[in-house]
Short mmCIF file of C-alpha atoms and ligand atoms in Angstrom, two decimals:
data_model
loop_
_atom_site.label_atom_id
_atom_site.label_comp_id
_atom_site.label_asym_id
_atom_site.label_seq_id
_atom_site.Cartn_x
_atom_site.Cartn_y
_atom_site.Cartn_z
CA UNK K 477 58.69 28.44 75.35
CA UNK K 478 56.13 31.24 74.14
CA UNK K 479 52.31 30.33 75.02
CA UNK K 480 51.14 30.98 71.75
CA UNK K 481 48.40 33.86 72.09
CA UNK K 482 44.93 34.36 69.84
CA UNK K 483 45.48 37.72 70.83
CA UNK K 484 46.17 38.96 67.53
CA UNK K 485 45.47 42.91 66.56
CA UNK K 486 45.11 43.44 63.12
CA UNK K 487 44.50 40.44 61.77
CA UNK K 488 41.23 41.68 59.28
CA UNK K 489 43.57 43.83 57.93
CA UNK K 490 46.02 41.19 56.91
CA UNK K 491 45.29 39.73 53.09
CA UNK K 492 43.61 36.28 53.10
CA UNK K 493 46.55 34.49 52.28
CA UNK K 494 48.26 36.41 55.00
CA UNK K 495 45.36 35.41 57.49
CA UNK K 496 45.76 31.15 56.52
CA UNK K 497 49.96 31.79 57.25
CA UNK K 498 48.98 32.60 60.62
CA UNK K 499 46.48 30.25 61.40
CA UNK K 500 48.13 27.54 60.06
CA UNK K 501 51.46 28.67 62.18
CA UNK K 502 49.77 28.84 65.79
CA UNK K 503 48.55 25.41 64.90
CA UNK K 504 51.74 24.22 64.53
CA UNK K 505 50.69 23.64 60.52
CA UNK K 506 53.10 26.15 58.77
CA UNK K 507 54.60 23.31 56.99
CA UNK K 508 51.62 21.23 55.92
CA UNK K 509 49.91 21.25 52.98
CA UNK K 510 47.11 23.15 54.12
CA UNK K 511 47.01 25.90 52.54
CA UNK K 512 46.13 25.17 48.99
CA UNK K 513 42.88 23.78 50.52
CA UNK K 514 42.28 26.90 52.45
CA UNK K 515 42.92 29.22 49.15
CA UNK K 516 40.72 27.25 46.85
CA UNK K 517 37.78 29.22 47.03
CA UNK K 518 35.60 27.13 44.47
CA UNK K 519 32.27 29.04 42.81
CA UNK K 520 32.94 31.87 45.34
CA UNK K 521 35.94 34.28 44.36
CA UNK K 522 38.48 35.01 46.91
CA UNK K 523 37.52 38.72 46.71
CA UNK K 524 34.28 38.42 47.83
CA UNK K 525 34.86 35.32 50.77
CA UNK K 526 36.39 39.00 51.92
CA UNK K 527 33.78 41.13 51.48
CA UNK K 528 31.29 38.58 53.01
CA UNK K 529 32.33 37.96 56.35
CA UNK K 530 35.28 40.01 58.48
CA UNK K 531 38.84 37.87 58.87
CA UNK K 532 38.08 35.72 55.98
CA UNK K 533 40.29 32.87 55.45
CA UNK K 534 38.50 30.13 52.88
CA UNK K 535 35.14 28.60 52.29
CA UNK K 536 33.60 25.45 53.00
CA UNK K 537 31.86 23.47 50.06
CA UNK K 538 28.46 21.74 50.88
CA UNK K 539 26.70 19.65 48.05
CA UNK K 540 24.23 21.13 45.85
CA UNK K 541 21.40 18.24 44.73
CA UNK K 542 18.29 19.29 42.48
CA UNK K 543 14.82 17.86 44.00
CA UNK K 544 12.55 16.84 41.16
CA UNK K 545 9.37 15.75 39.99
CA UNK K 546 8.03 19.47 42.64
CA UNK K 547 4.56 20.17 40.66
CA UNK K 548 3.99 23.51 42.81
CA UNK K 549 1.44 25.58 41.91
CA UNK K 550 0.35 23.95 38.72
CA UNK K 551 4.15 24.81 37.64
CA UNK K 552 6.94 22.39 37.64
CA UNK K 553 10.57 23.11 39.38
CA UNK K 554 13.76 21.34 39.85
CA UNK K 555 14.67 23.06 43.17
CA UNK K 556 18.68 23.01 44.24
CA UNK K 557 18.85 22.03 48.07
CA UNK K 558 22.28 22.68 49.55
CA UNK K 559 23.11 20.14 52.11
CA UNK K 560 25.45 17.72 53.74
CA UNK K 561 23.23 15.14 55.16
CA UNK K 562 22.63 11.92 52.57
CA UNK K 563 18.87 11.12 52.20
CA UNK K 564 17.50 14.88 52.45
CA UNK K 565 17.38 15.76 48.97
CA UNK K 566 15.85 12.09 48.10
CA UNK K 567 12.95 12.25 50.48
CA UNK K 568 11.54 15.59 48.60
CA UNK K 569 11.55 13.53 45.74
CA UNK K 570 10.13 10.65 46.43
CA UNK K 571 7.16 12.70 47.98
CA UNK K 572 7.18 14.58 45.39
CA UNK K 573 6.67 11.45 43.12
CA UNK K 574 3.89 10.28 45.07
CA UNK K 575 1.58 13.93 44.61
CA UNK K 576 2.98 14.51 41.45
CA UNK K 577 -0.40 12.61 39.36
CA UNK K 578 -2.97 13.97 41.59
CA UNK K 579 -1.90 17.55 41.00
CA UNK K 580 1.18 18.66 43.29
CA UNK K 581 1.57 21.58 46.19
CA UNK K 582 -0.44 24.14 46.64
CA UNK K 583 1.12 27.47 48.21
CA UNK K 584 0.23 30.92 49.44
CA UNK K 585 1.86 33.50 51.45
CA UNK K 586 0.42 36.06 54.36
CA UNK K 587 2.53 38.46 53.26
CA UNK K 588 5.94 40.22 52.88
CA UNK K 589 6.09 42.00 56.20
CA UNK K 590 8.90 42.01 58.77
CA UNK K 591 8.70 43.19 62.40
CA UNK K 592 11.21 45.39 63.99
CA UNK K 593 10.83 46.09 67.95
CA UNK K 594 11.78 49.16 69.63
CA UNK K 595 12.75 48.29 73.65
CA UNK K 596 11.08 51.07 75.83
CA UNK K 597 11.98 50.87 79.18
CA UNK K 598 12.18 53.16 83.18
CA UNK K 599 8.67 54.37 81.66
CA UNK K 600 6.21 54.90 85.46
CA UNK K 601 2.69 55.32 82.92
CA UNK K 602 3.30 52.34 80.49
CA UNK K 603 -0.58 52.76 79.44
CA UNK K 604 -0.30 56.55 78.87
CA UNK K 605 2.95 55.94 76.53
CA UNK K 606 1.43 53.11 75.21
CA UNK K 607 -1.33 55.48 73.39
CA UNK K 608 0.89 58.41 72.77
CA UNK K 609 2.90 56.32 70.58
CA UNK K 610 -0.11 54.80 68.80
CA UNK K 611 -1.64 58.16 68.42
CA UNK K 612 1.19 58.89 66.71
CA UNK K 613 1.07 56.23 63.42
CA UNK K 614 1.23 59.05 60.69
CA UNK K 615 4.78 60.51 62.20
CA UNK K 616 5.59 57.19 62.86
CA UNK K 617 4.85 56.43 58.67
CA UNK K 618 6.81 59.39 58.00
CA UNK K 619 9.87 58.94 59.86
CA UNK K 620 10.41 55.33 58.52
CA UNK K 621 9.34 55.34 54.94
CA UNK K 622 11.89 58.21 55.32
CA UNK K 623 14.69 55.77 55.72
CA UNK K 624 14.60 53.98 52.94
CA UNK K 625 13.03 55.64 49.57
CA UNK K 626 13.84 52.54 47.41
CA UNK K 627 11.62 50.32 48.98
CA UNK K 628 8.82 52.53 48.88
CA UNK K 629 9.11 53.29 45.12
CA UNK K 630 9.33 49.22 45.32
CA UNK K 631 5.57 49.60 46.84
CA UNK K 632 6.90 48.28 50.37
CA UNK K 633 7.72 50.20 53.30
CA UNK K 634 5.78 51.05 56.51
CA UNK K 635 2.04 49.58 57.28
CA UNK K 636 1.25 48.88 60.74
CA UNK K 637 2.10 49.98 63.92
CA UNK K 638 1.70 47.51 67.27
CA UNK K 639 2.75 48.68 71.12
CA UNK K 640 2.51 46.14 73.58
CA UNK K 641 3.30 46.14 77.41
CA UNK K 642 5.72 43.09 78.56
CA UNK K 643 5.57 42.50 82.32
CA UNK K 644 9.58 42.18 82.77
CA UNK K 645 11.33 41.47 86.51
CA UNK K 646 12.58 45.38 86.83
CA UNK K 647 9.33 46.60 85.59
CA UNK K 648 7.00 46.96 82.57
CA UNK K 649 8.61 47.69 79.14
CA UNK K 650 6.61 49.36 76.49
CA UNK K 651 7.64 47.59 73.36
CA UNK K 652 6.81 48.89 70.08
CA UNK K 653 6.20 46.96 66.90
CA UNK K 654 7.22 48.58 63.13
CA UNK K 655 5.15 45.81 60.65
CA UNK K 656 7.37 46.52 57.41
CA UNK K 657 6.88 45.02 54.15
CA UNK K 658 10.13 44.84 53.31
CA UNK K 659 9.47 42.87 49.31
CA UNK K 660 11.86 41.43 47.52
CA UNK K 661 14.57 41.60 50.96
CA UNK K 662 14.64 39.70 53.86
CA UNK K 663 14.75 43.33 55.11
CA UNK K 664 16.62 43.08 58.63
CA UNK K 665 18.86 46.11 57.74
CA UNK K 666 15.97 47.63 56.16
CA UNK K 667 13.72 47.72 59.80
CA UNK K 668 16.86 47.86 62.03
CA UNK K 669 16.94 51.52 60.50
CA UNK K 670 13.71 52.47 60.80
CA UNK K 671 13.50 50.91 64.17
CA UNK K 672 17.19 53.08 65.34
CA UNK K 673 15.64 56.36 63.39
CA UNK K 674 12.94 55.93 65.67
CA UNK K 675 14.15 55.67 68.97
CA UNK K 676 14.94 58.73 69.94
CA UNK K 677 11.58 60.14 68.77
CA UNK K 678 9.76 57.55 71.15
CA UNK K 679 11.70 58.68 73.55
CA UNK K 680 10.96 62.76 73.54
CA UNK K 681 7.68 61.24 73.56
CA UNK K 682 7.12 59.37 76.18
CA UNK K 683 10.06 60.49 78.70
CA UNK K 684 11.40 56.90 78.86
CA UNK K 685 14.57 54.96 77.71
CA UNK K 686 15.30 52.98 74.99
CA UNK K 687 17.39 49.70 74.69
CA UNK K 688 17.10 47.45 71.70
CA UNK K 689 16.20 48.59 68.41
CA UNK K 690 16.22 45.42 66.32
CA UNK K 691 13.60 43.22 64.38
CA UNK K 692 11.87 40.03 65.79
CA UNK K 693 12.83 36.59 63.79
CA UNK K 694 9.38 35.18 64.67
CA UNK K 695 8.02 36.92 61.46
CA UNK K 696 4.43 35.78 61.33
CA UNK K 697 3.46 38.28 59.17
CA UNK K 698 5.21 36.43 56.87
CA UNK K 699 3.87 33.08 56.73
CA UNK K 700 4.57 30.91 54.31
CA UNK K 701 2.11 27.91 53.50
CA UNK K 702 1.74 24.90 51.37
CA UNK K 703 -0.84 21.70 51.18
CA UNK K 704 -1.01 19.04 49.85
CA UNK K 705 -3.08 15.68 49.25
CA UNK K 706 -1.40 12.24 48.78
CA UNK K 707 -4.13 9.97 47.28
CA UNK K 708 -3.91 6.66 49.23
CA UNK K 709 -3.44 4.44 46.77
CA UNK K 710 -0.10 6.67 45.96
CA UNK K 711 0.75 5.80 49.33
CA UNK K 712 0.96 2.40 50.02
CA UNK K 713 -2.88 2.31 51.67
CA UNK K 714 -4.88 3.02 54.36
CA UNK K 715 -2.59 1.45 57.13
CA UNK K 716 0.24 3.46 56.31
CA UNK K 717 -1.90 7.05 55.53
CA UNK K 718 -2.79 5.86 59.85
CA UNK K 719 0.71 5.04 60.98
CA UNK K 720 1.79 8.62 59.47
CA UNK K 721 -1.53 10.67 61.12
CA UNK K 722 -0.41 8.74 64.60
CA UNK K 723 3.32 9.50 63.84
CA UNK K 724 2.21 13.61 63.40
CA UNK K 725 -0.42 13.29 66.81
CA UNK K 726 2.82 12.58 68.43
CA UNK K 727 4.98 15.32 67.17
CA UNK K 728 1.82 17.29 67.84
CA UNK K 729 1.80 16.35 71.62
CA UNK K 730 5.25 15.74 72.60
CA UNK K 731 7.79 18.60 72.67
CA UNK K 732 10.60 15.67 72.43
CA UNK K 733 9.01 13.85 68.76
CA UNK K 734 8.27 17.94 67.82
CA UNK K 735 11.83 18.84 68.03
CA UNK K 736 12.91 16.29 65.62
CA UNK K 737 9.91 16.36 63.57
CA UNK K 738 10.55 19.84 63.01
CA UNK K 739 14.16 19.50 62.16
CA UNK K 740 13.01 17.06 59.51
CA UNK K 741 11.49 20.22 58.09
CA UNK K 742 14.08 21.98 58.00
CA UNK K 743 16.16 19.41 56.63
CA UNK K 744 14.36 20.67 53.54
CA UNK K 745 13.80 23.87 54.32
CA UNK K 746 17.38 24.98 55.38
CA UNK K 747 18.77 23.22 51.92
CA UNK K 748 16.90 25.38 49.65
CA UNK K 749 17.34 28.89 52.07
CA UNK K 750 20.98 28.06 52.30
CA UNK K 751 21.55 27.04 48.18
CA UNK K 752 19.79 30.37 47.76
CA UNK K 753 22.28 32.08 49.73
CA UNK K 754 19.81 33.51 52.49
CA UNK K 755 20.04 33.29 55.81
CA UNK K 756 19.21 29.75 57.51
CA UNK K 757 19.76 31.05 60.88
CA UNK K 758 16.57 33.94 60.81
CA UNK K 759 14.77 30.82 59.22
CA UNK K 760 15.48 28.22 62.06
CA UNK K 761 14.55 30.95 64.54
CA UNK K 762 11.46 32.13 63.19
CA UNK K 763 10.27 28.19 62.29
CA UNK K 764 11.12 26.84 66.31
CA UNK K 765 9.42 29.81 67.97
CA UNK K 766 6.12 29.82 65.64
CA UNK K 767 6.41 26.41 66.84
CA UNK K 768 6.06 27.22 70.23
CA UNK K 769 3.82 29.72 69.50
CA UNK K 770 0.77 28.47 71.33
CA UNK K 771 2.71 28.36 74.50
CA UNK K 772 4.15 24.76 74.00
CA UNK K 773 6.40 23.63 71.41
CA UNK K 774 4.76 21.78 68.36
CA UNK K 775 4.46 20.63 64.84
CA UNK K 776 5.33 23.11 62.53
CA UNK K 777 3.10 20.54 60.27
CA UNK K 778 -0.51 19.21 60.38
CA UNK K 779 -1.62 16.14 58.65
CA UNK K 780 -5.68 14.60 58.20
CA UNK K 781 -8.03 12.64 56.42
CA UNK K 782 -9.75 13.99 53.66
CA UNK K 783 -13.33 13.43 52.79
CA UNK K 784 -12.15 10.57 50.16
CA UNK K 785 -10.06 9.08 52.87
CA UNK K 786 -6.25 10.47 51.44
CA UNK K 787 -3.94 11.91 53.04
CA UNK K 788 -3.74 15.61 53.10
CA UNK K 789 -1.10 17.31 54.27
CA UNK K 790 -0.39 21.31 55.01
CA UNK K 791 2.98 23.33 56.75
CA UNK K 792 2.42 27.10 57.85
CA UNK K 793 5.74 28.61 58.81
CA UNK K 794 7.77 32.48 58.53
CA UNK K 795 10.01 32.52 55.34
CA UNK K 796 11.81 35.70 55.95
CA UNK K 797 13.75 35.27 52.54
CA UNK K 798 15.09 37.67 49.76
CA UNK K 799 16.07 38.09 46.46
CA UNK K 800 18.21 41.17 47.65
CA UNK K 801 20.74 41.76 50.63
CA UNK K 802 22.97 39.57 51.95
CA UNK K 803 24.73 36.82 50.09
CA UNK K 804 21.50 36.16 48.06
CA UNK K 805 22.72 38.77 44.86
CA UNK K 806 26.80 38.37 46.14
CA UNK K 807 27.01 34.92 45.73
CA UNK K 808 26.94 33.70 42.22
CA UNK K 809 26.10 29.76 43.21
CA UNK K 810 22.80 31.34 44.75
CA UNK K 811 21.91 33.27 41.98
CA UNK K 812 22.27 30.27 40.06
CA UNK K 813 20.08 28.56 42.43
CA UNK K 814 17.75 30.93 41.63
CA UNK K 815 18.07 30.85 38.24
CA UNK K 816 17.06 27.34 38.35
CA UNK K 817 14.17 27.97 39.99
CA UNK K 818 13.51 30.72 37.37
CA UNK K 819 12.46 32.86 40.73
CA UNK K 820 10.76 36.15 40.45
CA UNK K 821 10.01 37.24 43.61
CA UNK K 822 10.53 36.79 47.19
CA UNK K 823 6.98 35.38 47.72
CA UNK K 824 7.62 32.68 44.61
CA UNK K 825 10.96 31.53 46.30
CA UNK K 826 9.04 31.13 49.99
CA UNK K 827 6.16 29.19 48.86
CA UNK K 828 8.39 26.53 46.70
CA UNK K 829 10.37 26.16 50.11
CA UNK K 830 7.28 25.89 51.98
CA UNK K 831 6.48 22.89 49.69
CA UNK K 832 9.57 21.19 50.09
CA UNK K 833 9.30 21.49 53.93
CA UNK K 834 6.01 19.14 53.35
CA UNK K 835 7.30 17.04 51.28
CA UNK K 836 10.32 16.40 53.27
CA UNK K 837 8.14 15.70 56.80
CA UNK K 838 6.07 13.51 54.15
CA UNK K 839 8.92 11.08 53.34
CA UNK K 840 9.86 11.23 57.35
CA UNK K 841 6.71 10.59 58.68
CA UNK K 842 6.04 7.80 56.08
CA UNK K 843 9.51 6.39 56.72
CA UNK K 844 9.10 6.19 59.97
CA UNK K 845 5.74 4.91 60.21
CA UNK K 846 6.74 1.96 57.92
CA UNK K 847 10.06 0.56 57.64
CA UNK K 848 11.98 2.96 59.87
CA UNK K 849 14.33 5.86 58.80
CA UNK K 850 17.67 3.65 58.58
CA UNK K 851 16.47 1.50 55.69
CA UNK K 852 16.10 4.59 53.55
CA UNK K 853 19.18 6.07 54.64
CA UNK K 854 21.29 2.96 54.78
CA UNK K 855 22.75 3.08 50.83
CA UNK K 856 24.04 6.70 51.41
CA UNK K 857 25.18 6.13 54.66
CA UNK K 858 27.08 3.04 53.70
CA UNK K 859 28.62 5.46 50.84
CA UNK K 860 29.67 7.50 53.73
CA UNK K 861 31.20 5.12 56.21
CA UNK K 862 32.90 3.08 53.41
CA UNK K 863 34.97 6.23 52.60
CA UNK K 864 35.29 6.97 56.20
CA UNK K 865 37.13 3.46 56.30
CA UNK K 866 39.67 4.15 53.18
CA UNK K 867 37.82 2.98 50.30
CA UNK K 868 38.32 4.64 47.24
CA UNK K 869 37.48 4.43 43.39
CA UNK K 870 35.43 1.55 42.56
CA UNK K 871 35.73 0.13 46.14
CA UNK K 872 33.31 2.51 47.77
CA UNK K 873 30.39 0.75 45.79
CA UNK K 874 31.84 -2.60 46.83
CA UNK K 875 32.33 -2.31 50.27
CA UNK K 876 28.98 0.40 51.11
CA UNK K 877 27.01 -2.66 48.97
CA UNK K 878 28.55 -5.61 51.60
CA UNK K 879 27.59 -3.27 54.14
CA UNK K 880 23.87 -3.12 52.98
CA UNK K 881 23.91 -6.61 52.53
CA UNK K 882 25.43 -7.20 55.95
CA UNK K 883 22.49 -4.81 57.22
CA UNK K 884 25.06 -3.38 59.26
CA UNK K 885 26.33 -0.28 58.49
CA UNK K 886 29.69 -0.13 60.90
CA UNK K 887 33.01 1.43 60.29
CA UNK K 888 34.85 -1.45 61.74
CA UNK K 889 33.26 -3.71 59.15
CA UNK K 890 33.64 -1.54 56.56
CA UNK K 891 37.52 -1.90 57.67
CA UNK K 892 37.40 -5.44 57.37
CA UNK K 893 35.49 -5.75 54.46
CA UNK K 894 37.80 -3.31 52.53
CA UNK K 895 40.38 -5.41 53.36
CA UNK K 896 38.82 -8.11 52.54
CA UNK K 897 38.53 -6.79 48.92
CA UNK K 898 42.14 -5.66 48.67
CA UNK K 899 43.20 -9.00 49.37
CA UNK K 900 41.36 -10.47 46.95
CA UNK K 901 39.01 -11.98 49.24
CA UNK K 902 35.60 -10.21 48.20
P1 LIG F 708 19.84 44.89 52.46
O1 LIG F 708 19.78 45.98 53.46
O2 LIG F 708 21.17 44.54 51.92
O3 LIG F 708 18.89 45.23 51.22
C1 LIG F 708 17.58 45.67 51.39
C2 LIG F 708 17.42 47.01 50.69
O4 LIG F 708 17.56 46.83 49.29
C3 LIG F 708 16.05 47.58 50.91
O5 LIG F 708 16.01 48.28 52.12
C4 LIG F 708 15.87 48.45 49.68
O6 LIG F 708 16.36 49.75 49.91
C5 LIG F 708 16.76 47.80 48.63
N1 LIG F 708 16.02 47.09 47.56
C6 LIG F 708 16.35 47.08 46.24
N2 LIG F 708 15.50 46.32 45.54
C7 LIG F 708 14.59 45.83 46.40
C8 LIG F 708 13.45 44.98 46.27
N3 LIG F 708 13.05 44.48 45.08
N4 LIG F 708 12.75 44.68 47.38
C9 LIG F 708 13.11 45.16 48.57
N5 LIG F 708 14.17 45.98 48.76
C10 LIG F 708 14.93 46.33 47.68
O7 LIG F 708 19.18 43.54 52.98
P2 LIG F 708 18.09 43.21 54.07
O8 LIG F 708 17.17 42.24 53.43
O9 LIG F 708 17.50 44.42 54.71
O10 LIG F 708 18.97 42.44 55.16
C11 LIG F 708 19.30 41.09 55.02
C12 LIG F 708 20.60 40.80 55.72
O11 LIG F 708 20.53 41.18 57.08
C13 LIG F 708 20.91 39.33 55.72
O12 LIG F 708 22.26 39.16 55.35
C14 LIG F 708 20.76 38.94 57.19
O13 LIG F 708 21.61 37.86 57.52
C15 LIG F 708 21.15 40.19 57.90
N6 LIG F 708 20.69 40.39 59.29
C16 LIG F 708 19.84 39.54 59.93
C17 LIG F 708 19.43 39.79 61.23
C18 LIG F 708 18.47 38.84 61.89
O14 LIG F 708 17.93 37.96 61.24
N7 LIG F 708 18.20 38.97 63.20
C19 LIG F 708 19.89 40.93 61.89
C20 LIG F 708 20.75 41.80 61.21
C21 LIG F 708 21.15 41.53 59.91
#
């Protein structure tokens, strides 16, 4: 017998349909039914699955829910959150509800600029290149607004120049910083050119060699930030606004709470930068290191006491996210999304996720400093696990409603209980 080999030349220039034959075949599926489910595309048209990404062979759907009752900015949205996890798009909501009578988020922005770092290394006078790149910030203007004319006319482009000196095991690097404001894009191909155009200039410069020529996800110049006060009686009272200020003091001292703290975050956060059709990955980055920023990792959130004794409640994080490049203007679901949103502007679309990153660690923290996250989660979850165990139609109801009222939430008695109900027992 053959060993079947996924040493295959060629393949991205096969057709799609050609591509799903032979995957399905070296999985031994050529005669399943498989295919049809690879070829439906849904809202995204075959054509562009292929432009997208390289050896395209289907998509993968994700539910699209629409947060309500957001009052952000003295301006209400319904904002589409694309996710796969049940209870995420329900705890923006509910926080939502709670701030929406005592006046909502508030949001600003630091900025639309993006980093790009040029790699300088085998340089013996890393202080004397240092300054004869700095002295250089006119050139250095030049050469990159040079690269990209649109976003200038856009009013964006070059505005800062940074070099710092990293003390690396084979020596110091000299590593120069390109601060971009990049608009309406995320603008990763737009500094990645500036920061390769470059290169070879810093080079003749300072006689050294460069590596990497790429920007830096940890875009602090590009902070987004919202606040927010929850009056207590909104709340539930004083004893839970104090269960949810200890429940943040841990995430604020303990790397392990921070981690998932964080993710809770970005439970919200991720939803609305993936339904917009940017890129969650450059998101997650940036959000974890700012996190860390300080030299240990930490809340991305930080929750007090106001004066009147409510609960106030404020996220600073980078949003590197666009309105142009990428999937954002390829993908008509996102520009739906965006529609939705009625967004205008990069800025706009950060700050609205900014508030539904609060509102999301609101609904954790206050979850979790009162009844505990599984209560909350439980009617979804029993949704899932009863279709996990076969139920269908009217049935799913039935058996995920035993299943809360077993207050266990198990696949095996889901099993039973469905067959409970098909024999007439339930
Ligand atoms: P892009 O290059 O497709 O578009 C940006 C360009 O569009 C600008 O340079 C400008 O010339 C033009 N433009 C037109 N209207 C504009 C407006 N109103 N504001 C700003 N620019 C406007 O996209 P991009 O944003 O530079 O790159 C984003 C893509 O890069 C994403 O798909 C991302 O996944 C990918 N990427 C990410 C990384 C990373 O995060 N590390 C690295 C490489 C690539």
């Amino acid at each position: 017998m053959t060993q079947k080999t996924s040493r295959i030349s060629g393949f991205h220039k096969l057709s799609v349909s050609e591509r799903i034959d032979q995957a399905l075949a070296f999985a031994g599926l050529a005669d399943s039914d498989l295919k049809a489910l690879f070829l439906d595309t849904g809202n995204l048209p075959a054509e562009r699955v292929d432009q997208l990404i390289e050896n395209a062979v289907g998509t993968m759907n994700i539910p699209v829910g629409v947060a309500t009752n957001l009052l952000i900015d003295g301006k209400d949205y319904l904002v589409p959150m694309a996710t796969e996890e049940s209870s995420v798009v329900a705890a923006v909501c509910n926080a939502a509800r709670q701030c929406y009578d005592s006046g909502g988020f508030v949001t600003s922005m630091s900025g639309t600029r993006m980093i790009a770092q040029v790699q300088l290394v085998d340089v013996p006078d890393p202080g004397n290149a240092r300054l004869s790149i700095l002295e250089r910030a006119e050139e250095i203007r030049a050469i990159c607004d040079d690269c990209d004319p649109v976003l200038v006319r856009l009013g964006g482009g070059f505005r800062d120049l940074e070099v710092r000196i990293v003390d690396a095991p084979s020596g110091p690097m000299v590593v120069t910083h390109l601060i971009v404001d990049t608009r309406d894009a995320m603008g990763a191909n737009a500094v990645n050119t500036m920061a390769e155009k470059l290169a070879p200039h810093i080079e003749s410069w300072t006689g050294g060699r460069v590596y990497l020529r790429i920007l830096s996800n940890l875009a602090d110049r590009r902070l987004a930030r919202a606040r927010c006060v929850w009056k207590l009686d909104a709340i539930g009272g004083g004893a839970v606004r104090d269960g949810m200020i200890k429940a943040y003091e841990f995430a604020l001292m303990d790397p392990y709470r921070a981690a998932t703290h964080n993710k809770g975050i970005m439970n919200g956060v991720t939803a609305v930068v993936m339904a917009t059709g940017n890129d969650t990955r450059a998101i997650e980055a940036g959000a974890h290191a700012y996190a860390a920023r300080k030299g240990w990792y930490s809340s991305l959130t930080q929750w007090e006491v106001t004066r009147d004794g409510d609960l106030a409640g404020s996220l600073e994080m980078p949003m590197a996210v666009g309105l142009i490049g990428g999937a954002t203007k390829l993908h008509p679901m996102a520009r739906a999304c965006l529609q939705i949103m009625d967004i205008q502007s990069a800025e706009q679309l950060s700050r609205v996720i900014a508030a539904v990153g609060l509102a999301q660690n609101f609904s954790a923290l206050k979850a979790l400093a009162t009844e505990g996250i599984q209560k909350g989660h439980m009617s979804l979850h029993s949704q899932n696990i009863a279709l996990m165990a076969g139920a269908q139609g009217d049935e799913i109801a039935r058996v995920a409603r035993r299943l809360v009222d077993l207050g266990t939430v198990r696949i095996d008695i889901a099993e039973a209980e469905l067959k409970k109900l098909r024999d007439g027992g339930v």
